[in-house]
GROMACS .gro file of C-alpha atoms in nm:
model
  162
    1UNK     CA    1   5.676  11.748   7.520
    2UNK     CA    2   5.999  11.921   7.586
    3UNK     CA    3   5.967  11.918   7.944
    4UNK     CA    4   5.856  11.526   7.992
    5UNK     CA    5   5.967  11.492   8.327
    6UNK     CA    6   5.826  11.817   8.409
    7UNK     CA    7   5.491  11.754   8.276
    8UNK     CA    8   5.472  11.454   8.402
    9UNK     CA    9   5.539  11.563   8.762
   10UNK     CA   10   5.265  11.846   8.719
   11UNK     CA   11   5.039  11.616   8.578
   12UNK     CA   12   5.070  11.395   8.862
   13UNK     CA   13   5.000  11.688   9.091
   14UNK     CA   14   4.746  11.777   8.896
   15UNK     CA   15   4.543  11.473   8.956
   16UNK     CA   16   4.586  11.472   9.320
   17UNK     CA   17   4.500  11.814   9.395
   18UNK     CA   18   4.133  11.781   9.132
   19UNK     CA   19   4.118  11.412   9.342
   20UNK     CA   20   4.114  11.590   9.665
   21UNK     CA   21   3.889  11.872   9.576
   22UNK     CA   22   3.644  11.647   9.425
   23UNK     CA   23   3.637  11.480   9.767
   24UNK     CA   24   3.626  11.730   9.930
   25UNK     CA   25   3.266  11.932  10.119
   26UNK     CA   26   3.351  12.214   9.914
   27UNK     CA   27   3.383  11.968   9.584
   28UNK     CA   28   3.097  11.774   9.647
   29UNK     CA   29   2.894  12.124   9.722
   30UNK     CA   30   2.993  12.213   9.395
   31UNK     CA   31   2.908  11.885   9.185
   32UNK     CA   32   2.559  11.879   9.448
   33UNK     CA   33   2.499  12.256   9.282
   34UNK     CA   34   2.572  12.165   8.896
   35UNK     CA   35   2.285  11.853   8.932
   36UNK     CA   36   2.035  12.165   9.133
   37UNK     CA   37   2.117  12.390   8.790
   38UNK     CA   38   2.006  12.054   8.565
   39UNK     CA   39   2.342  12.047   8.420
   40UNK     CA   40   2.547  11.747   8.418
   41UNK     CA   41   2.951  11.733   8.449
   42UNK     CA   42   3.066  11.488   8.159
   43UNK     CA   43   3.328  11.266   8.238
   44UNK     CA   44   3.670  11.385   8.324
   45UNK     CA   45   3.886  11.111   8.109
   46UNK     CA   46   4.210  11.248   8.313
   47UNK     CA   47   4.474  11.504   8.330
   48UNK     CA   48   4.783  11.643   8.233
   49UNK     CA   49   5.015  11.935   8.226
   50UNK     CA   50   5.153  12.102   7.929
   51UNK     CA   51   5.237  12.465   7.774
   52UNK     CA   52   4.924  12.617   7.792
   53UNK     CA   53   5.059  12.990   7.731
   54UNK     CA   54   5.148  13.295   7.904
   55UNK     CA   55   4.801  13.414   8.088
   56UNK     CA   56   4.678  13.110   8.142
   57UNK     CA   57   4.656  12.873   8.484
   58UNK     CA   58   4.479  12.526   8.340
   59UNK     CA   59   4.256  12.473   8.049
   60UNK     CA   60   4.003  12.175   7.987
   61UNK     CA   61   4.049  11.979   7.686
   62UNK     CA   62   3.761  11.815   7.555
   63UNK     CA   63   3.534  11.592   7.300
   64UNK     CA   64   3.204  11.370   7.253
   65UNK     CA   65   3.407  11.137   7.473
   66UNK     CA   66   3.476  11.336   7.789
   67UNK     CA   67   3.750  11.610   7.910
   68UNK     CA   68   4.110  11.625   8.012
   69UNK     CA   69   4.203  11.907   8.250
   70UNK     CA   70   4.512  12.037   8.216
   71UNK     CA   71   4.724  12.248   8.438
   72UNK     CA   72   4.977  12.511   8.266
   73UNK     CA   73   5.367  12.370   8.302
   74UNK     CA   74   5.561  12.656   8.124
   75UNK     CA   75   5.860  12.693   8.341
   76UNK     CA   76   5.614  12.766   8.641
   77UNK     CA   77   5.466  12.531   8.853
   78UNK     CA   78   5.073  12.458   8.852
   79UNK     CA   79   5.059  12.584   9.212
   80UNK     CA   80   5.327  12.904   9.166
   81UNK     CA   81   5.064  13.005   8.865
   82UNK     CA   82   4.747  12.951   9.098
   83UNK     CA   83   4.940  13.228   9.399
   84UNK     CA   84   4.984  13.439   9.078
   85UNK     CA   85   4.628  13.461   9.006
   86UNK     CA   86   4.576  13.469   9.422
   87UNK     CA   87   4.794  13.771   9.419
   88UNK     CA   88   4.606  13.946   9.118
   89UNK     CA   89   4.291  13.916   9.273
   90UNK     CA   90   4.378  13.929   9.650
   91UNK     CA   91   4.267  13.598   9.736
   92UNK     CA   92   4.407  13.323   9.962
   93UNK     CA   93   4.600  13.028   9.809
   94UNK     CA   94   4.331  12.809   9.911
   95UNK     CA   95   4.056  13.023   9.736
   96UNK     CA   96   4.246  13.122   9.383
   97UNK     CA   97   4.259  12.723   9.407
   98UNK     CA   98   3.895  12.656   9.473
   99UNK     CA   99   3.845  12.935   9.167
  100UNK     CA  100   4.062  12.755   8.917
  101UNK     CA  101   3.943  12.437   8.967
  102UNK     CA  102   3.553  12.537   8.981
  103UNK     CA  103   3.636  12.696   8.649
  104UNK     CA  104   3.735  12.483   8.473
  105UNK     CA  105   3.445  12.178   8.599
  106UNK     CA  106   3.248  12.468   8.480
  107UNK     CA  107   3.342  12.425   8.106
  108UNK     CA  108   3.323  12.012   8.207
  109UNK     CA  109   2.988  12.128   8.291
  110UNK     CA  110   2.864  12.269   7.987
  111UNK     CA  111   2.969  12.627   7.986
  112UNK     CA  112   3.274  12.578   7.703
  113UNK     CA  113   3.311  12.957   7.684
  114UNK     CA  114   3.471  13.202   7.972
  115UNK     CA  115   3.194  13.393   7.969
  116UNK     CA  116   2.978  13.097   8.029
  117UNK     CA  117   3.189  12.930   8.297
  118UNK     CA  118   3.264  13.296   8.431
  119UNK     CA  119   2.850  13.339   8.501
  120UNK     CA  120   2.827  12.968   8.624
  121UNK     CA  121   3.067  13.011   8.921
  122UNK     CA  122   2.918  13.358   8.976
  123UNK     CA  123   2.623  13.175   9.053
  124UNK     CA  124   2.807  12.901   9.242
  125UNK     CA  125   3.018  13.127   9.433
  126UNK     CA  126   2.719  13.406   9.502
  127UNK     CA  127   2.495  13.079   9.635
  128UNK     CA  128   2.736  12.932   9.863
  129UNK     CA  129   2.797  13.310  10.011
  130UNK     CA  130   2.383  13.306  10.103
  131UNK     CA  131   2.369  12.953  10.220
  132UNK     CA  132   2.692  12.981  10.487
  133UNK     CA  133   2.637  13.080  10.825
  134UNK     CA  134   3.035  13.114  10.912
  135UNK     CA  135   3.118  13.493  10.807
  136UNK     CA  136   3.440  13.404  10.687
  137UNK     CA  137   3.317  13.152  10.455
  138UNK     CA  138   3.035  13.406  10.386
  139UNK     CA  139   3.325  13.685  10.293
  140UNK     CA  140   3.539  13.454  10.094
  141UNK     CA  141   3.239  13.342   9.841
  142UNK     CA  142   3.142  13.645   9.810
  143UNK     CA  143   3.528  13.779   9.702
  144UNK     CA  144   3.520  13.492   9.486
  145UNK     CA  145   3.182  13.583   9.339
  146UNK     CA  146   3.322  13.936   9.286
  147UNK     CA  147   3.606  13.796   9.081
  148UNK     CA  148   3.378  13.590   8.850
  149UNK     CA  149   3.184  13.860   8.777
  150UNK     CA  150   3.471  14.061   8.663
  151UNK     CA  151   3.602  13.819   8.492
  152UNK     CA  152   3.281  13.745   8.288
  153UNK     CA  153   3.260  14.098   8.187
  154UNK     CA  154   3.611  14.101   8.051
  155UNK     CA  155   3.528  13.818   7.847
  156UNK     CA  156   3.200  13.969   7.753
  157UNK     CA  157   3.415  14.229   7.603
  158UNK     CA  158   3.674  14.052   7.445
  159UNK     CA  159   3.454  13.730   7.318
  160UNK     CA  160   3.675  13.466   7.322
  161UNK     CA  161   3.566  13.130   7.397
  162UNK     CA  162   3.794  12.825   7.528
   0.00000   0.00000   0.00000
């Protein structure tokens, strides 16, 4: 690395902030809905930080083995890249975080391309929405929902995979 220190330090918040979302109701709720869709998450070996590129916010890096999540240190911080992506798609903080994160346990779930993992959170996101009873919760998956499903048509038309 170039960076180390910086990596390190973003690597270190990178494992905190998938720690306390995978602890969280809305983390469990997710890992409860990838065992309801038969799909299993494989293990998630650890994380890191590293110069991921220009457009992106975190990647998952992966083998037979298990998957590293990585969160995109290029002179921006993990978190300054997630309000980016909150600002593109007029989210909240909290949500563009929720987003990222589900995202990417979507390719740890299975779905290794963005149009897969784009149409697995849609899903996610579009179930939550029906099963809340708290409007605001109700308004916020479905915004999130909205995004995915933009999102997998873009990469339905550009057909990359990750």
């Amino acid at each position: 690395s170039d960076q180390p220190y910086a990596h390190q330090r973003e690597a270190e918040n990178m494992r905190k902030t998938l720690d306390n979302y995978l602890s969280s109701d809305d983390g469990k709720n997710y890992l409860d809905y990838v065992h309801q869709q038969n799909k299993e998450l494989m293990p998630i070996l650890g994380v890191g930080a590293g110069d991921l590129g220009q457009g992106t916010v975190a990647a998952l890096l992966h083998n037979q083995a298990g998957g590293y999540i990585l969160s995109n240190y290029e002179g921006k911080s993990f978190q300054s890249r997630v309000d980016e992506f909150a600002q593109i798609y007029n989210l909240s903080s909290d949500a563009a975080l929720e987003y990222v994160i589900n995202h990417e346990l979507a390719h740890a779930s299975g779905f290794f391309t963005e149009q897969g993992a784009e149409g697995f959170i849609k899903e996610y996101f579009t179930s939550r929405a029906r099963e809340t009873d708290d409007p605001q919760q109700q308004a916020k998956y479905q915004a999130l929902a909205e995004v995915a499903e933009n999102r997998e048509a873009e990469a339905a038309n550009s057909e990359y995979s990750n």
